[in-house]
PDB file of C-alpha atoms in Angstrom:
ATOM      1  CA  MET A   1    -110.918 -17.248 -72.654  1.00  0.00           C
ATOM      2  CA  PRO A   2    -114.116 -15.762 -72.598  1.00  0.00           C
ATOM      3  CA  GLU A   3    -114.546 -14.488 -76.196  1.00  0.00           C
ATOM      4  CA  PRO A   4    -114.916 -10.498 -75.397  1.00  0.00           C
ATOM      5  CA  ARG A   5    -111.319 -11.169 -73.240  1.00  0.00           C
ATOM      6  CA  ARG A   6    -109.744 -13.002 -76.300  1.00  0.00           C
ATOM      7  CA  PHE A   7    -110.603  -9.751 -78.565  1.00  0.00           C
ATOM      8  CA  LEU A   8    -110.088  -7.235 -76.257  1.00  0.00           C
ATOM      9  CA  TYR A   9    -106.849  -8.615 -74.410  1.00  0.00           C
ATOM     10  CA  PRO A  10    -104.587  -8.439 -77.940  1.00  0.00           C
ATOM     11  CA  LEU A  11    -106.026  -4.675 -78.979  1.00  0.00           C
ATOM     12  CA  ALA A  12    -105.184  -3.712 -75.261  1.00  0.00           C
ATOM     13  CA  PHE A  13    -101.359  -4.426 -75.920  1.00  0.00           C
ATOM     14  CA  PRO A  14    -100.276  -1.040 -76.256  1.00  0.00           C
ATOM     15  CA  LEU A  15    -101.901  -0.208 -72.966  1.00  0.00           C
ATOM     16  CA  ARG A  16    -100.064  -2.758 -70.954  1.00  0.00           C
ATOM     17  CA  LEU A  17     -96.847  -1.764 -72.420  1.00  0.00           C
ATOM     18  CA  VAL A  18     -97.152   1.196 -70.317  1.00  0.00           C
ATOM     19  CA  PRO A  19     -96.487   1.183 -66.251  1.00  0.00           C
ATOM     20  CA  GLY A  20     -99.399   0.842 -64.549  1.00  0.00           C
ATOM     21  CA  VAL A  21     -98.262   3.932 -62.151  1.00  0.00           C
ATOM     22  CA  MET A  22     -98.685   6.134 -65.521  1.00  0.00           C
ATOM     23  CA  HIS A  23    -102.388   4.819 -66.012  1.00  0.00           C
ATOM     24  CA  SER A  24    -103.198   5.461 -62.538  1.00  0.00           C
ATOM     25  CA  ARG A  25    -101.650   9.299 -62.678  1.00  0.00           C
ATOM     26  CA  ALA A  26    -103.544   9.942 -65.901  1.00  0.00           C
ATOM     27  CA  LEU A  27    -106.736   8.498 -64.386  1.00  0.00           C
ATOM     28  CA  ALA A  28    -105.867  10.343 -60.862  1.00  0.00           C
ATOM     29  CA  GLY A  29    -105.639  13.904 -63.210  1.00  0.00           C
ATOM     30  CA  ILE A  30    -109.001  13.273 -64.378  1.00  0.00           C
ATOM     31  CA  LEU A  31    -110.508  12.578 -61.577  1.00  0.00           C
ATOM     32  CA  ASN A  32    -109.334  15.603 -59.710  1.00  0.00           C
ATOM     33  CA  GLN A  33    -110.975  17.722 -62.227  1.00  0.00           C
ATOM     34  CA  VAL A  34    -114.031  15.772 -62.372  1.00  0.00           C
ATOM     35  CA  MET A  35    -114.325  15.710 -58.961  1.00  0.00           C
ATOM     36  CA  LYS A  36    -113.080  18.972 -58.255  1.00  0.00           C
ATOM     37  CA  GLU A  37    -115.905  20.278 -56.135  1.00  0.00           C
ATOM     38  CA  ALA A  38    -116.392  16.943 -54.062  1.00  0.00           C
ATOM     39  CA  LEU A  39    -112.843  16.933 -53.316  1.00  0.00           C
ATOM     40  CA  ALA A  40    -113.015  20.646 -51.921  1.00  0.00           C
ATOM     41  CA  ASP A  41    -116.538  19.628 -50.054  1.00  0.00           C
ATOM     42  CA  GLY A  42    -114.708  16.638 -48.336  1.00  0.00           C
ATOM     43  CA  GLU A  43    -117.174  14.105 -50.177  1.00  0.00           C
ATOM     44  CA  LEU A  44    -114.150  11.789 -50.654  1.00  0.00           C
ATOM     45  CA  ASP A  45    -112.039  12.174 -47.212  1.00  0.00           C
ATOM     46  CA  PHE A  46    -113.531   8.585 -46.038  1.00  0.00           C
ATOM     47  CA  LEU A  47    -110.468   7.769 -48.948  1.00  0.00           C
ATOM     48  CA  GLU A  48    -107.788   9.584 -47.487  1.00  0.00           C
ATOM     49  CA  GLY A  49    -104.811   7.799 -46.634  1.00  0.00           C
ATOM     50  CA  ARG A  50    -106.500   4.573 -48.285  1.00  0.00           C
ATOM     51  CA  ARG A  51    -105.559   2.763 -51.338  1.00  0.00           C
ATOM     52  CA  VAL A  52    -108.392   1.499 -53.904  1.00  0.00           C
ATOM     53  CA  ALA A  53    -107.320  -1.268 -56.865  1.00  0.00           C
ATOM     54  CA  ILE A  54    -109.444  -0.901 -60.150  1.00  0.00           C
ATOM     55  CA  GLU A  55    -108.835  -3.921 -62.049  1.00  0.00           C
ATOM     56  CA  ILE A  56    -110.326  -4.053 -65.683  1.00  0.00           C
ATOM     57  CA  ASP A  57    -109.148  -7.996 -66.283  1.00  0.00           C
ATOM     58  CA  ASP A  58    -110.635  -8.243 -69.817  1.00  0.00           C
ATOM     59  CA  ILE A  59    -108.063  -5.900 -71.299  1.00  0.00           C
ATOM     60  CA  GLY A  60    -105.190  -6.550 -68.197  1.00  0.00           C
ATOM     61  CA  VAL A  61    -105.326  -3.155 -66.955  1.00  0.00           C
ATOM     62  CA  GLY A  62    -105.511  -1.992 -63.420  1.00  0.00           C
ATOM     63  CA  TYR A  63    -105.273   1.259 -61.510  1.00  0.00           C
ATOM     64  CA  ARG A  64    -104.000   2.360 -57.905  1.00  0.00           C
ATOM     65  CA  LEU A  65    -106.086   5.288 -56.505  1.00  0.00           C
ATOM     66  CA  GLY A  66    -105.907   7.001 -53.157  1.00  0.00           C
ATOM     67  CA  LEU A  67    -106.381  10.089 -51.665  1.00  0.00           C
ATOM     68  CA  THR A  68    -103.659  12.636 -50.099  1.00  0.00           C
ATOM     69  CA  GLU A  69    -103.865  15.722 -48.461  1.00  0.00           C
ATOM     70  CA  GLY A  70    -106.863  16.558 -50.199  1.00  0.00           C
ATOM     71  CA  ARG A  71    -105.779  14.839 -54.078  1.00  0.00           C
ATOM     72  CA  ILE A  72    -106.427  11.607 -55.664  1.00  0.00           C
ATOM     73  CA  ARG A  73    -103.048  10.275 -56.261  1.00  0.00           C
ATOM     74  CA  GLY A  74    -102.191   7.383 -58.804  1.00  0.00           C
ATOM     75  CA  TYR A  75    -100.046   4.793 -57.664  1.00  0.00           C
ATOM     76  CA  GLY A  76     -98.154   1.374 -58.869  1.00  0.00           C
ATOM     77  CA  LYS A  77     -98.655  -2.107 -58.433  1.00  0.00           C
ATOM     78  CA  ASP A  78     -96.218  -1.766 -55.675  1.00  0.00           C
ATOM     79  CA  THR A  79     -98.693  -0.177 -53.580  1.00  0.00           C
ATOM     80  CA  PRO A  80    -100.927  -2.535 -51.908  1.00  0.00           C
ATOM     81  CA  PRO A  81    -104.631  -2.008 -52.172  1.00  0.00           C
ATOM     82  CA  ASP A  82    -106.877  -1.487 -48.872  1.00  0.00           C
ATOM     83  CA  ALA A  83    -110.058  -2.528 -51.436  1.00  0.00           C
ATOM     84  CA  SER A  84    -110.112  -3.889 -54.770  1.00  0.00           C
ATOM     85  CA  ILE A  85    -112.800  -3.551 -57.434  1.00  0.00           C
ATOM     86  CA  ALA A  86    -112.571  -6.051 -60.862  1.00  0.00           C
ATOM     87  CA  GLY A  87    -114.819  -6.219 -63.642  1.00  0.00           C
ATOM     88  CA  GLY A  88    -114.775  -6.017 -67.367  1.00  0.00           C
ATOM     89  CA  LEU A  89    -114.134  -2.607 -69.439  1.00  0.00           C
ATOM     90  CA  HIS A  90    -117.944  -2.757 -70.671  1.00  0.00           C
ATOM     91  CA  GLU A  91    -119.000  -2.819 -67.157  1.00  0.00           C
ATOM     92  CA  PHE A  92    -116.822   0.006 -66.033  1.00  0.00           C
ATOM     93  CA  LEU A  93    -117.967   1.665 -68.645  1.00  0.00           C
ATOM     94  CA  LEU A  94    -121.544   0.889 -68.098  1.00  0.00           C
ATOM     95  CA  LEU A  95    -121.048   2.394 -64.492  1.00  0.00           C
ATOM     96  CA  ALA A  96    -119.113   5.478 -65.736  1.00  0.00           C
ATOM     97  CA  ALA A  97    -121.740   6.573 -68.277  1.00  0.00           C
ATOM     98  CA  ARG A  98    -124.300   6.137 -65.375  1.00  0.00           C
ATOM     99  CA  ARG A  99    -126.093   3.269 -67.670  1.00  0.00           C
ATOM    100  CA  GLU A 100    -126.059   0.777 -64.756  1.00  0.00           C
ATOM    101  CA  ASP A 101    -125.732   1.543 -61.341  1.00  0.00           C
ATOM    102  CA  ALA A 102    -123.225  -0.255 -59.016  1.00  0.00           C
ATOM    103  CA  ASP A 103    -125.487  -2.417 -57.009  1.00  0.00           C
ATOM    104  CA  THR A 104    -126.959  -3.938 -60.161  1.00  0.00           C
ATOM    105  CA  LEU A 105    -123.613  -4.613 -61.391  1.00  0.00           C
ATOM    106  CA  PHE A 106    -122.243  -6.267 -58.206  1.00  0.00           C
ATOM    107  CA  PHE A 107    -125.183  -8.410 -57.655  1.00  0.00           C
ATOM    108  CA  GLN A 108    -125.063  -9.375 -60.759  1.00  0.00           C
ATOM    109  CA  ARG A 109    -121.485 -10.688 -60.186  1.00  0.00           C
ATOM    110  CA  ARG A 110    -120.416  -8.546 -63.185  1.00  0.00           C
ATOM    111  CA  LEU A 111    -117.984  -6.538 -60.738  1.00  0.00           C
ATOM    112  CA  ARG A 112    -116.572  -7.993 -57.754  1.00  0.00           C
ATOM    113  CA  MET A 113    -115.379  -6.350 -54.960  1.00  0.00           C
ATOM    114  CA  SER A 114    -112.571  -7.573 -51.902  1.00  0.00           C
ATOM    115  CA  GLY A 115    -110.552  -6.318 -49.233  1.00  0.00           C
ATOM    116  CA  ASP A 116    -112.069  -3.937 -46.948  1.00  0.00           C
ATOM    117  CA  THR A 117    -115.535  -3.920 -48.237  1.00  0.00           C
ATOM    118  CA  GLU A 118    -117.001  -1.055 -45.830  1.00  0.00           C
ATOM    119  CA  LEU A 119    -114.227   1.026 -47.620  1.00  0.00           C
ATOM    120  CA  GLY A 120    -115.797  -0.060 -50.934  1.00  0.00           C
ATOM    121  CA  LEU A 121    -119.392   0.455 -50.103  1.00  0.00           C
ATOM    122  CA  TYR A 122    -118.518   4.102 -49.218  1.00  0.00           C
ATOM    123  CA  LEU A 123    -116.842   4.415 -52.580  1.00  0.00           C
ATOM    124  CA  LYS A 124    -120.018   2.966 -54.033  1.00  0.00           C
ATOM    125  CA  ASN A 125    -122.389   4.998 -52.194  1.00  0.00           C
ATOM    126  CA  PHE A 126    -120.271   7.787 -53.510  1.00  0.00           C
ATOM    127  CA  LEU A 127    -120.079   7.447 -57.020  1.00  0.00           C
ATOM    128  CA  ASP A 128    -123.905   6.492 -56.846  1.00  0.00           C
ATOM    129  CA  ALA A 129    -124.578   9.714 -55.507  1.00  0.00           C
ATOM    130  CA  PHE A 130    -122.118  11.762 -57.878  1.00  0.00           C
ATOM    131  CA  GLU A 131    -123.190  14.018 -60.521  1.00  0.00           C
ATOM    132  CA  PRO A 132    -120.421  15.349 -62.855  1.00  0.00           C
ATOM    133  CA  PRO A 133    -120.108  19.188 -63.359  1.00  0.00           C
ATOM    134  CA  GLU A 134    -122.441  20.109 -66.664  1.00  0.00           C
ATOM    135  CA  LYS A 135    -119.064  21.088 -68.503  1.00  0.00           C
ATOM    136  CA  TYR A 136    -118.326  17.343 -68.443  1.00  0.00           C
ATOM    137  CA  ARG A 137    -121.230  16.183 -70.053  1.00  0.00           C
ATOM    138  CA  PRO A 138    -119.347  15.434 -73.594  1.00  0.00           C
ATOM    139  CA  LEU A 139    -116.887  13.277 -71.464  1.00  0.00           C
ATOM    140  CA  ILE A 140    -120.169  11.570 -70.182  1.00  0.00           C
ATOM    141  CA  LYS A 141    -121.846  11.138 -73.479  1.00  0.00           C
ATOM    142  CA  GLY A 142    -118.364   9.827 -74.948  1.00  0.00           C
ATOM    143  CA  LEU A 143    -118.580   7.177 -72.171  1.00  0.00           C
ATOM    144  CA  GLU A 144    -121.983   6.813 -73.458  1.00  0.00           C
ATOM    145  CA  LYS A 145    -121.155   5.759 -76.929  1.00  0.00           C
ATOM    146  CA  MET A 146    -118.452   3.226 -75.693  1.00  0.00           C
ATOM    147  CA  ALA A 147    -120.970   1.519 -73.420  1.00  0.00           C
ATOM    148  CA  ASP A 148    -122.967   1.420 -76.706  1.00  0.00           C
ATOM    149  CA  LEU A 149    -120.457  -0.455 -78.821  1.00  0.00           C
ATOM    150  CA  ARG A 150    -121.072  -4.273 -79.217  1.00  0.00           C
ATOM    151  CA  LEU A 151    -118.023  -6.231 -78.387  1.00  0.00           C
ATOM    152  CA  PRO A 152    -117.952  -9.983 -79.329  1.00  0.00           C
ATOM    153  CA  GLY A 153    -119.730 -12.413 -77.115  1.00  0.00           C
ATOM    154  CA  LYS A 154    -121.930  -9.558 -75.166  1.00  0.00           C
ATOM    155  CA  SER A 155    -125.382 -10.132 -75.571  1.00  0.00           C
ATOM    156  CA  SER A 156    -127.443  -6.959 -75.845  1.00  0.00           C
ATOM    157  CA  LYS A 157    -129.398  -5.859 -72.504  1.00  0.00           C
TER     158      LYS A 157
END
């Protein structure tokens, strides 16, 4: 087991006790607020009726998200995804904090995509172009601070 996983996996044990559907629904609620304007403008319509899995493999937590009737919804692991994106917590924090772009993380194989790659590319392109509303700047600042944490086994870049 790589060093960061050996360190993070036990710390995330309480998260793994919560059913995945609850994680997914909580994340969906947050994303519906942060992406409210993009949803209203139809920028996520490519996701309608589709499901995407996000697997944070070093902590053993996953999410299933999709779009139904113009809202992001969270699903359980029993809902098969059309596309999956997997990687470590640090990589997802870098992506969310806009410290690294998705192309770099995929090219360096720090994030992996499987399933419907066309859907995955639409999602990647949306995330690259998405600018969170200014009122969510404190959330982005918090993600930036979390991305700056040095984890055992992670070299600074």
